[in-house]
Every structure is written in C-alpha cells, then in structure tokens.
Amino acid sequence: MIEEGSKSSKSMVEKRQLFMEMRAQNFDVIRLSTYRTACKLRFVQKRCNLHLVDVWNMIEAFRDNGLSTLDHNAEINVSRLETILSSIFYQLNKRLPTTHQINVEQSIGLLLNFIVATYDSEGHGKLTVFAMKAMLATMCGGKILDKLRYIFSQISDSNGVMVYAKFDQFLREVLKLPTAVFEGPSFGYTEHSVRTCFPQQKKILLNTFLDVLMADPPPQYLVWLPLMHRLANVENVFHPVECSYCRSESMMGFRYRCQQCHGYQLCQSCFWRGHASGPHSNQHQMKEHSSWKSPAKKLSHAISKSLGCMPIGEPPHPVFPEAAERPQDLAHTTSTLESPSRLDEEHRLIARYAARLAAEASNSTQCPPTDLSFNFDANKQQRQLIAELENKNREILQEIQRLRLEHEQASQPTPEKAQQNPTLLAELRLLRHRKDELERRMSALQESRRELMVQLEGLMRLLKDEEQKQASQTGTSPHSSPSHSASCTMPMPIRSTSAGSTPTHTPQDCLAGVGDDVLDAFSQGVPRNLRNDLLVAADSITNTMSSLVKELHSVDDGLEEEEENMRNGREKVSSLKHSGKRQSTPSF
C-alpha cells in the first residue's frame, strides 16, 4: 500500500512538472492570445525534445509500431503509448551525435504525461489512434507543408477529396492542444469550426486545403499553428537595430516596425507585452519582420521589384498534381505500390515522396518520366517563365554588385590620387629642384676640372718652350731643372655649363681633348719639381672630384665642403702658376 501511494504521488508530480515549468516562463504576460498560445506550445515541444524528431521520422515510427494498420477510432492504452514514445526517442538518440544525446527517460515521462493530460483528462487510460497521430504530427519538428500533406492523407478519401467529417475530427483533436495550455477560450473547438475554415460546400483537394491552411492570415482557429513554426525559424535571427522602448542595441527573434511612426521599432518582448513610448500607440499597425536586410539588399530588392525581374507575390506552397496525391487510408487505397504484405499508408507516402525527390534530382532539366504519374505539363509554361525571370534577376543583381564594387573602388584612396595631395606634390617639387641643382653643380665642377687641365697643358707647354730655349743657349740637357719660369698669357676656354643635364661620365672622361703634354706629364715616373707640384694639384683635383661623385650619389649635405676643397685646389694651382711666373724670366 505504501509503495502504491508513493508511485501515485510520484506520477502526480511528474504530471505537474511540465506545467509548472511552463508557468515559470511567465508566458501569460503576452497580451495577444495567438503569440501566447504559440509560445506555450513551442515550449512544450522543445522541453519534450519533439522539435528534434522530423515529421518523416514520426511517420516511420507510426509504421514500425503498427499504427497504420489500425482504424482511426481504435483505442490504445497508456502502456502501449509509452512503448511507442520509447521507440521514437531511442531512434532519435541513434541519429544524434554522441555530444548531443538527450535524456530519453525524462523526455518519455514529460511527453507521456502531457498527452495523457490533454487527451485523457477523465482518466480512462486510453486514447484513439487518430488523436495520437494528430497530436504527434502537429507537435513534432519539420516543415508545416509536410505536416499538412500528411494530415490531408489521413482525412481524404480514395479520390483525393477531403472528407468534412474527418477534418472535423482532426480539428476536434488538434484544438485540444491550446486547451491543454490554458488557451481554450481563444482557440477551443466549436461546432462551427469546420465551416469557418471551409465555408463553401465544394470538393476540397490538396492544393485548396494547403491554400486555406497556409494563407496569410490562416483560419482563426489554427492561426497559432504557422506562428509556432515561424517562432522556431526566428529564434536565432539577429537584428542589428535598437529597440525604441527598452533601448536594447540588438534584437533576437521577431522585429516589429510601426507603419505610422517613422523609424519606430520594437523587439518581440516589448511588442508582445504591449509596451509603447512617445507618440506610438498599441493601436498602430505593426509589421512583423523575421529577418534583417541591409540597406544594400533593400536597394537591390527594390530595383529588381521595380524592374519586374522578380515575382511580387510568391505562392505559399508549390502546386501539387491532384492525381498524384492519393488517400493514404488502407481501406480505400488501390495503389500499385501496395504489396501482398499490405504496406501501410505512411510507407507509400514516403515511397512516393522519395520517388518524387529522385525524379526532380535526376531530371532537373527534363520532364519527369511518365511512369511516375507526375503531370508537370500543366505548369510547364509557368516554370519556364519563372526560370527566365530568375535568370534575369540574377543578371541584374550581378550588375548591381559590379556597380557597387566600382563605386567602392572609386571612393577608396589610391597611390595615383595620393600624388594629388598638395603636400606630397610640394615635397616632390623640392626633391626635383634639389636634384636639378646638384646636377648643375656637378656639371659646373666637371667643366672647371677640364679648364684646370687645359691651364696645366698651357703651363707644360710654357715650361717646355723655356727649357728648349735654355738648352739651345747653354747647351744643357732639356731635362735639367729650369732656373726661371716664363710667363705668358694662357688660353682660357669659354666656360659652358649644361644645367639640368645629368652627368654620365666619370672624372677621367674629362681629360678628353687635353694635350699630350699633360697626359705625358701624368704618365712619367720621375717628374721635375714643378711637374710634381702640378701632379699633386691634379691628384688633389681628381680626389676631390671622386669624393664629389660619391657624395652626389648619397645626396649628402656635405657638398659645400667638397666645393670648398675644389676652390682650395684651384687656388693652389693659381699660386703655383704665379710662382712659376716669378721664377722664370721672359725671353720674348
């Protein structure tokens, strides 16, 4: 008795655990019932790890547990339900990496208690197969389009037409989910729910069914269903803008922009709670954004839209061939995919879905084979038009991208533009002026050296004539040292400089055109005293010019010192010349 009491109390705690955790999230502060219901069901979905189970994995689990062969109104007990949930979550753990494994026992316990509280509130310990399928197919992960296609296969007849009674049964079961999270007054089931979704008495095929349930807005009783899927898609979406109320510098999830107040934007937390500031009012119309587009993307989108290169309104779902969607109830099917082992309806749905994907992948540029019974000819022109528009759109987007890159390159500074900087141009002119000045001074010094060598040649000629005269008078050797020096007017060549020209010759090239006497004097091994003095002066000039060339290549500021040495050498030669005049006696 004590053990049974402890188990009963533990079961009661487990049943209340999920609802206590949901209440702790404080979802009731959300003022809009649609968002409030979607947030609560999204919390249950994630807490029970149903968001990790895709709808196709759920259909496979139904087949593996034999639910497809059972009638929709057949009942199963809680023990079998627990077995089915165990197979679902253990198969999930096999697909997940080891670092992302879930707590299977906890997930089974939470989900089992939630299903029992939702569909067995009176405590009978049983629920129908259709109720469990509707609940798990709605609350699992995956695309809403795939979920609605599976649901339609469960409520349609052999001709692919929706059965109103079955859709009414589906609404009766699926609307128990909002009631379970205490939102029954807003989205509870009523007898007029079916007529509210499909008011006209006509045949409802798959495309019509999808058009109604995926419309914007969807039927009032199911408006929370697509919103729950949108919540899952925007949970990690980042908006780099500031909330106009809480001043948060970034937003996660939905972003809401006022259609009347310019630049007024709210994060989802402030909008859901009805916060407003300044001239903004909760009565203003707000636009919901589930993504962030940069100004450049907005510009390209607006240009493409204005040029008619992209469709203004995209269909909410692809158009499915009516003949391809057959009812998936084993009591009515005569599909060729059925084998003697009586494959269940989910198995055939998966087979057709896989066949369609394979056909689209292998024949993306051709029409599908006729044996797949997919009639795409009716939409061939539409597909061609869409393909042409997409190609044109891509071309325009590429052109916009190219123009944007050219604009960015034109706005960036380049080395050529840097040369237009007045400071850089002034420095460049100064450097060129300095270079030209150094070249002119170099050319002038080279010419001066040549003039000095010509003067040396005149001195040598004068000394030679004097020695010859003295030798003829005294009969002495012409190689003896003279006692006098002759003075005469020396030829001075016209000095011409080439300003601005760059000297390309070496200092030795300046001896071109100098007389043989000077060259012979520079080549003798034991010159006379005066010749030695001249050689010393010439060597000083040559050394000075060599130093000048070195200094010119390094553009050193010591050029003035070298010029001073040149002047000293010139003065020395001049002093030697005057000394020679004083020592020699003119014999004219």
XYZ file of C-alpha atoms in Angstrom:
588
model
C 0.000 0.000 0.000
C 2.825 2.358 0.874
C 4.635 1.617 -2.433
C 1.462 2.205 -4.451
C 0.909 5.510 -2.665
C 4.474 6.642 -3.365
C 4.163 5.718 -7.052
C 0.870 7.585 -7.287
C 2.335 10.692 -5.701
C 5.394 10.486 -7.982
C 3.116 10.204 -11.008
C 1.195 13.295 -9.902
C 4.462 15.236 -9.511
C 5.589 14.194 -12.993
C 2.257 15.224 -14.474
C 2.536 18.677 -12.965
C 6.236 19.170 -13.673
C 5.881 20.321 -17.293
C 3.042 22.723 -16.489
C 4.926 24.157 -13.504
C 7.966 24.818 -15.700
C 5.731 26.422 -18.331
C 4.149 28.728 -15.756
C 7.626 29.743 -14.591
C 8.293 31.151 -18.097
C 5.606 33.795 -17.419
C 4.030 33.487 -20.872
C 0.763 34.891 -19.551
C 2.171 38.445 -19.697
C 1.923 38.248 -23.503
C -1.165 40.270 -24.344
C -2.008 38.615 -27.692
C -3.509 35.129 -27.377
C -2.051 33.968 -30.685
C 1.533 34.636 -29.613
C 0.811 33.392 -26.118
C -0.501 30.043 -27.392
C 2.325 29.597 -29.909
C 4.987 30.339 -27.266
C 3.482 27.843 -24.804
C 3.252 25.051 -27.369
C 6.755 25.813 -28.620
C 7.986 25.493 -25.033
C 6.274 22.091 -24.657
C 7.731 20.973 -27.998
C 11.287 21.868 -27.024
C 11.004 20.661 -23.423
C 9.871 17.208 -24.617
C 12.524 17.223 -27.429
C 9.842 16.774 -30.082
C 11.452 19.524 -32.164
C 14.315 17.101 -32.861
C 12.002 14.496 -34.436
C 11.176 15.229 -38.078
C 7.681 14.541 -39.386
C 9.012 11.825 -41.695
C 10.709 10.105 -38.754
C 7.402 10.314 -36.911
C 5.556 8.681 -39.829
C 8.161 5.923 -39.885
C 7.647 5.372 -36.142
C 3.879 5.030 -36.736
C 4.541 2.360 -39.331
C 7.103 0.484 -37.234
C 4.651 0.303 -34.324
C 1.775 -0.963 -36.466
C -0.423 2.100 -36.113
C -1.018 2.384 -39.866
C -2.995 -0.818 -39.965
C -5.313 0.265 -37.188
C -8.566 2.115 -37.615
C -8.541 5.788 -36.652
C -11.108 5.197 -33.939
C -9.200 2.256 -32.436
C -8.034 2.835 -28.870
C -4.622 2.159 -27.341
C -3.750 2.123 -23.673
C -1.139 4.192 -21.889
C 1.293 1.295 -21.720
C 1.400 0.937 -25.491
C 1.637 4.682 -25.865
C 4.711 4.631 -23.652
C 6.218 1.903 -25.832
C 5.634 3.989 -28.960
C 7.222 7.066 -27.387
C 10.191 4.962 -26.248
C 10.844 3.769 -29.798
C 10.603 7.359 -31.097
C 13.165 8.803 -28.665
C 15.556 5.850 -28.716
C 15.658 6.034 -32.506
C 16.264 9.768 -32.169
C 19.286 9.189 -29.949
C 20.715 6.831 -32.566
C 20.576 9.630 -35.153
C 22.058 12.294 -32.885
C 25.819 12.640 -32.323
C 27.160 11.445 -29.001
C 27.719 15.019 -27.834
C 24.022 15.883 -28.316
C 22.313 12.879 -26.744
C 19.059 13.544 -24.924
C 17.681 12.144 -21.674
C 15.313 9.569 -23.132
C 13.558 8.620 -19.918
C 12.855 12.222 -18.981
C 11.550 13.039 -22.475
C 9.269 9.988 -22.424
C 7.900 10.878 -18.993
C 7.201 14.523 -19.806
C 5.569 13.825 -23.166
C 3.533 10.888 -21.885
C 2.097 12.944 -19.031
C 1.308 15.826 -21.388
C -0.533 13.541 -23.854
C -2.489 11.853 -21.074
C -3.420 15.216 -19.544
C -4.503 16.505 -22.952
C -6.432 13.532 -24.374
C -7.399 11.505 -21.290
C -8.477 14.129 -18.848
C -11.201 11.835 -17.478
C -8.670 9.130 -16.579
C -9.883 6.239 -18.763
C -6.289 5.236 -19.549
C -6.948 5.077 -23.282
C -6.888 7.343 -26.333
C -7.656 6.909 -30.030
C -5.046 6.229 -32.707
C -6.116 9.278 -34.700
C -5.769 11.572 -31.671
C -2.220 10.371 -31.051
C -1.273 10.723 -34.745
C -2.766 14.216 -34.970
C -1.008 15.353 -31.807
C 2.443 13.933 -32.599
C 2.332 15.004 -36.267
C 1.451 18.544 -35.213
C 3.935 18.899 -32.359
C 6.965 17.234 -33.972
C 9.652 19.046 -35.938
C 9.764 19.570 -39.689
C 8.098 21.786 -42.271
C 4.484 22.735 -41.894
C 3.907 21.872 -45.558
C 4.932 18.244 -44.999
C 2.786 18.029 -41.872
C -0.316 19.324 -43.664
C 0.237 16.944 -46.560
C 0.360 14.017 -44.155
C -2.729 15.223 -42.304
C -4.605 15.579 -45.604
C -3.715 11.998 -46.477
C -5.434 10.936 -43.243
C -8.656 12.886 -43.824
C -9.194 12.385 -47.585
C -10.988 9.645 -49.495
C -9.887 7.409 -52.371
C -10.381 10.238 -54.902
C -8.116 12.663 -53.040
C -11.032 14.739 -51.755
C -11.197 15.916 -48.172
C -13.888 14.324 -46.007
C -15.527 17.026 -43.901
C -16.281 14.641 -41.050
C -12.650 13.588 -40.817
C -11.454 17.197 -40.941
C -13.925 17.985 -38.172
C -12.423 15.111 -36.168
C -8.936 16.480 -36.819
C -9.946 19.932 -35.552
C -11.563 18.363 -32.503
C -8.276 16.594 -31.614
C -5.742 19.278 -32.571
C -7.597 22.092 -30.801
C -7.178 20.194 -27.545
C -3.553 21.378 -27.584
C -4.372 25.090 -26.934
C -6.876 23.963 -24.311
C -4.148 21.934 -22.578
C -2.011 25.062 -22.181
C -4.975 27.049 -20.801
C -5.861 28.853 -24.043
C -9.208 27.105 -24.607
C -11.328 30.298 -24.509
C -9.444 31.672 -27.527
C -8.879 28.527 -29.595
C -11.247 25.912 -28.261
C -13.268 23.653 -30.559
C -16.786 24.627 -31.606
C -19.303 23.068 -33.975
C -18.773 25.865 -36.481
C -15.002 25.400 -36.737
C -15.119 23.423 -39.991
C -17.422 25.886 -41.742
C -15.211 28.726 -40.591
C -12.237 27.161 -42.377
C -14.150 25.948 -45.472
C -17.418 27.864 -45.723
C -18.390 26.694 -49.202
C -19.869 23.319 -49.999
C -17.423 22.086 -52.587
C -14.766 19.472 -53.108
C -11.566 20.278 -51.224
C -8.454 18.887 -52.916
C -4.893 19.016 -51.661
C -3.920 22.365 -53.172
C -7.093 24.013 -51.885
C -6.501 22.550 -48.457
C -2.949 23.919 -48.405
C -4.093 27.293 -49.745
C -6.520 27.737 -46.862
C -4.332 26.494 -44.021
C -1.176 28.280 -45.243
C -2.885 31.539 -46.159
C -1.957 34.845 -44.564
C -3.814 35.013 -42.272
C -4.765 31.346 -41.778
C -8.130 30.256 -40.318
C -8.776 31.831 -36.934
C -8.870 28.539 -35.042
C -5.469 27.452 -36.425
C -3.684 30.794 -36.538
C -1.280 29.627 -33.818
C -0.013 26.679 -35.908
C 2.020 28.543 -38.584
C 3.111 31.042 -35.935
C 4.635 28.224 -33.880
C 6.707 27.221 -36.918
C 7.761 30.819 -37.552
C 8.892 31.063 -33.940
C 11.138 28.071 -34.495
C 12.660 29.692 -37.584
C 13.464 33.076 -35.991
C 14.767 32.016 -32.584
C 18.370 32.672 -33.671
C 17.733 35.569 -36.070
C 19.726 38.693 -35.144
C 18.590 42.249 -35.955
C 21.343 44.910 -35.537
C 18.914 47.696 -34.596
C 17.881 49.346 -31.348
C 14.509 48.776 -29.724
C 12.654 52.084 -29.426
C 11.249 51.173 -25.990
C 13.783 49.102 -23.992
C 16.749 50.609 -25.893
C 18.305 47.182 -26.383
C 21.016 47.550 -29.009
C 20.104 44.303 -30.758
C 17.059 42.120 -31.261
C 16.660 38.360 -31.397
C 13.629 36.681 -32.933
C 10.892 38.845 -34.417
C 11.210 42.570 -35.125
C 8.176 44.857 -35.362
C 8.090 48.158 -37.274
C 5.322 50.710 -36.839
C 3.562 51.667 -40.068
C 2.697 55.151 -38.767
C 5.650 56.236 -36.597
C 8.745 56.691 -38.738
C 11.692 54.618 -37.539
C 9.839 53.204 -34.532
C 10.774 49.551 -33.986
C 10.126 47.138 -31.127
C 11.695 43.848 -30.135
C 9.362 40.888 -29.747
C 9.418 41.052 -25.948
C 8.241 44.683 -25.858
C 5.660 44.186 -28.602
C 4.195 41.067 -27.025
C 3.829 42.865 -23.711
C 2.200 45.926 -25.271
C 4.930 48.432 -24.418
C 4.838 51.786 -26.179
C 6.571 55.137 -25.806
C 6.353 58.620 -27.276
C 3.706 59.210 -29.908
C 3.462 55.472 -30.653
C 0.313 53.647 -29.599
C -0.631 49.994 -29.362
C -3.437 50.747 -31.791
C -0.961 51.487 -34.582
C -0.485 48.869 -37.234
C 2.810 46.958 -36.849
C 4.632 44.941 -39.477
C 6.385 41.762 -38.394
C 9.894 41.066 -39.719
C 11.518 37.664 -39.414
C 14.855 38.611 -40.977
C 17.237 41.546 -41.310
C 18.115 43.094 -44.649
C 20.945 45.561 -45.021
C 20.293 48.831 -46.916
C 22.204 47.441 -49.907
C 19.979 44.362 -50.052
C 16.887 46.510 -49.709
C 18.065 48.671 -52.609
C 18.748 45.701 -54.878
C 15.419 44.139 -53.919
C 13.564 47.373 -54.660
C 15.322 47.784 -58.021
C 14.585 44.197 -59.009
C 10.977 44.572 -57.930
C 10.529 47.862 -59.777
C 12.019 46.436 -62.974
C 9.683 43.464 -62.797
C 12.512 40.958 -62.590
C 11.041 39.056 -59.665
C 7.514 37.987 -58.806
C 5.744 40.384 -56.482
C 3.881 37.688 -54.593
C 5.260 34.192 -54.140
C 2.846 31.277 -53.671
C 2.729 29.926 -50.108
C 3.401 26.394 -51.351
C 4.230 24.540 -54.571
C 1.353 23.352 -56.696
C 0.967 19.586 -56.424
C -0.634 17.465 -59.146
C -4.065 16.459 -57.992
C -3.767 12.934 -59.349
C -0.527 12.302 -57.501
C -1.959 12.721 -54.011
C -3.992 9.647 -53.216
C -5.705 8.957 -49.919
C -3.499 7.066 -47.549
C -6.167 5.052 -45.786
C -5.680 1.323 -46.316
C -9.408 0.830 -46.518
C -9.628 2.777 -49.760
C -6.256 2.538 -51.497
C -5.614 0.584 -54.698
C -2.137 1.942 -55.319
C 0.292 -0.043 -57.421
C 2.854 0.344 -54.636
C 0.839 -1.964 -52.394
C 2.419 -5.408 -51.918
C 0.903 -8.634 -50.629
C 2.159 -7.670 -47.169
C -0.219 -4.635 -47.255
C 2.169 -1.742 -46.864
C 0.614 0.939 -44.719
C -0.335 4.378 -45.970
C 2.664 6.185 -44.437
C 5.030 3.763 -46.119
C 3.512 4.529 -49.501
C 3.597 8.240 -48.802
C 7.296 8.069 -48.011
C 7.893 5.951 -51.121
C 6.136 8.451 -53.382
C 7.893 11.355 -51.698
C 11.289 9.714 -52.214
C 10.410 8.878 -55.817
C 9.452 12.474 -56.496
C 12.679 13.795 -54.972
C 14.721 11.325 -57.024
C 12.879 12.298 -60.191
C 13.443 16.007 -59.577
C 17.145 15.452 -58.844
C 17.820 13.305 -61.932
C 15.612 15.196 -64.359
C 16.005 18.809 -63.264
C 16.270 19.951 -66.894
C 13.887 17.423 -68.424
C 10.302 16.420 -67.966
C 9.791 13.621 -65.411
C 9.127 10.129 -66.722
C 5.529 9.292 -67.342
C 5.658 6.192 -65.160
C 5.928 8.372 -62.059
C 2.437 9.709 -62.771
C 3.514 13.309 -62.110
C 1.840 15.558 -64.623
C 4.029 18.652 -64.877
C 2.877 19.719 -68.343
C 0.123 21.898 -66.914
C 2.694 24.082 -65.159
C 5.422 23.939 -67.807
C 4.887 27.465 -69.069
C 4.845 28.845 -65.538
C 8.101 27.098 -64.708
C 9.727 28.426 -67.872
C 8.572 31.947 -67.103
C 9.823 31.688 -63.536
C 13.181 30.366 -64.768
C 13.531 33.269 -67.210
C 12.643 35.788 -64.527
C 15.113 34.227 -62.110
C 17.894 34.361 -64.716
C 17.111 37.988 -65.449
C 17.023 38.734 -61.747
C 20.429 37.136 -61.255
C 21.874 39.188 -64.118
C 20.570 42.438 -62.654
C 21.841 41.534 -59.189
C 25.271 40.801 -60.669
C 25.238 44.151 -62.461
C 24.264 45.898 -59.214
C 27.079 44.115 -57.409
C 29.549 45.141 -60.126
C 28.467 48.780 -59.948
C 28.687 48.712 -56.165
C 32.254 47.353 -56.320
C 33.235 50.016 -58.841
C 31.757 52.677 -56.585
C 33.662 51.348 -53.574
C 36.906 51.204 -55.551
C 36.366 54.749 -56.804
C 35.784 56.002 -53.270
C 38.934 54.393 -51.855
C 42.251 56.325 -51.923
C 44.806 55.109 -54.476
C 48.518 55.883 -54.969
C 47.651 57.964 -58.057
C 45.226 60.048 -56.003
C 47.747 60.329 -53.228
C 50.027 62.088 -55.718
C 47.413 64.824 -55.986
C 47.973 65.714 -52.355
C 49.372 69.267 -52.267
C 51.863 68.411 -49.527
C 53.205 65.420 -51.449
C 53.403 67.462 -54.650
C 55.324 70.227 -52.870
C 57.801 67.726 -51.439
C 58.185 66.131 -54.863
C 58.915 69.521 -56.489
C 61.514 70.283 -53.810
C 63.233 66.953 -54.404
C 63.293 67.503 -58.159
C 64.622 71.024 -57.687
C 67.338 69.716 -55.371
C 68.258 67.036 -57.905
C 68.462 69.531 -60.766
C 70.608 71.838 -58.627
C 73.028 69.045 -57.775
C 73.230 68.042 -61.438
C 74.037 71.623 -62.465
C 76.714 71.927 -59.793
C 78.204 68.605 -60.840
C 78.325 69.702 -64.475
C 79.917 73.030 -63.458
C 82.574 71.254 -61.375
C 83.365 68.878 -64.238
C 83.816 71.829 -66.562
C 86.006 73.581 -64.005
C 88.185 70.497 -63.789
C 88.556 70.499 -67.564
C 89.556 74.188 -67.528
C 92.195 73.470 -64.896
C 93.589 70.679 -67.006
C 93.750 73.000 -70.035
C 95.638 75.535 -67.889
C 98.005 72.770 -66.849
C 98.555 72.000 -70.508
C 99.481 75.672 -71.140
C 101.897 75.622 -68.221
C 103.501 72.454 -69.518
C 103.876 73.973 -72.976
C 105.387 77.123 -71.498
C 107.847 75.119 -69.422
C 108.792 73.016 -72.420
C 109.487 76.052 -74.639
C 111.525 77.649 -71.872
C 113.651 74.533 -71.435
C 114.259 74.253 -75.150
C 115.405 77.871 -75.358
C 117.720 77.499 -72.379
C 119.142 74.296 -73.821
C 119.844 75.941 -77.161
C 121.623 78.877 -75.464
C 123.617 76.982 -72.854
C 123.821 73.572 -74.497
C 122.434 71.885 -71.369
C 120.096 68.940 -71.318
C 116.476 69.786 -71.701
C 115.693 67.630 -68.715
C 117.555 69.837 -66.257
C 115.574 71.872 -63.780
C 114.863 75.395 -65.025
C 116.036 78.373 -63.035
C 113.412 80.672 -64.365
C 109.852 80.344 -65.355
C 108.326 82.013 -68.320
C 105.148 83.946 -68.083
C 102.641 84.252 -70.859
C 99.014 84.734 -71.324
C 97.374 81.291 -71.079
C 94.396 80.395 -73.263
C 91.187 80.257 -71.266
C 88.408 78.305 -72.934
C 84.885 79.599 -72.848
C 83.094 78.055 -69.874
C 79.773 76.486 -70.769
C 77.573 74.540 -68.427
C 74.656 72.314 -69.241
C 72.194 72.955 -66.437
C 69.696 70.272 -65.785
C 71.636 67.501 -67.548
C 72.712 64.516 -65.575
C 76.469 63.778 -65.841
C 77.024 60.264 -67.058
C 80.839 60.322 -67.432
C 83.498 59.583 -64.864
C 86.071 62.134 -63.730
C 88.666 60.559 -66.015
C 86.463 61.265 -69.043
C 87.057 64.970 -68.541
C 90.676 64.527 -69.835
C 89.307 64.066 -73.350
C 90.670 66.866 -75.539
C 93.583 67.693 -73.204
C 97.002 67.947 -74.841
C 99.505 65.127 -74.975
C 101.940 67.069 -72.790
C 99.619 66.937 -69.855
C 98.863 63.295 -70.471
C 102.582 62.610 -70.824
C 103.248 64.520 -67.611
C 100.723 62.363 -65.790
C 102.340 59.210 -67.161
C 106.010 59.998 -66.282
C 107.519 58.221 -63.357
C 110.032 60.846 -62.053
C 108.809 64.321 -62.924
C 110.529 67.596 -62.249
C 109.801 69.684 -59.199
C 107.277 71.934 -60.913
C 105.769 68.932 -62.600
C 105.466 67.247 -59.257
C 103.607 70.245 -57.939
C 101.288 70.132 -60.911
C 100.763 66.418 -60.416
C 99.953 66.988 -56.755
C 97.435 69.645 -57.726
C 95.912 67.380 -60.399
C 95.727 64.494 -57.981
C 94.040 66.749 -55.437
C 91.502 67.765 -58.047
C 90.894 64.152 -59.067
C 90.442 63.036 -55.474
C 88.139 65.930 -54.843
C 86.014 65.009 -57.875
C 85.863 61.353 -56.805
C 84.647 62.390 -53.379
C 82.111 64.665 -55.015
C 80.711 61.826 -57.120
C 80.309 59.687 -54.014
C 78.603 62.490 -52.161
C 76.325 63.160 -55.154
C 75.068 59.575 -55.176
C 74.187 59.762 -51.484
C 72.709 63.261 -51.847
C 74.604 64.414 -48.790
C 74.600 67.894 -47.411
C 78.436 67.944 -47.379
C 78.580 69.145 -50.944
C 79.594 72.619 -49.808
C 82.672 71.205 -48.095
C 83.718 69.460 -51.314
C 83.270 72.672 -53.259
C 85.477 74.381 -50.694
C 88.151 71.738 -51.336
C 87.778 72.397 -55.060
C 88.301 76.089 -54.524
C 91.376 75.363 -52.381
C 92.789 73.191 -55.158
C 92.076 75.896 -57.687
C 93.830 78.483 -55.512
C 96.762 76.148 -55.112
C 97.095 75.763 -58.880
C 96.781 79.501 -59.275
C 99.525 80.045 -56.677
C 101.712 77.531 -58.480
C 101.113 79.403 -61.710
C 102.087 82.757 -60.184
C 105.100 81.145 -58.545
C 106.191 79.825 -61.916
C 105.870 83.291 -63.392
C 108.060 84.818 -60.724
C 110.796 82.165 -61.104
C 111.002 82.305 -64.913
C 112.431 85.186 -66.953
C 110.578 86.119 -70.077
C 112.684 85.713 -73.237
C 110.425 87.181 -75.857
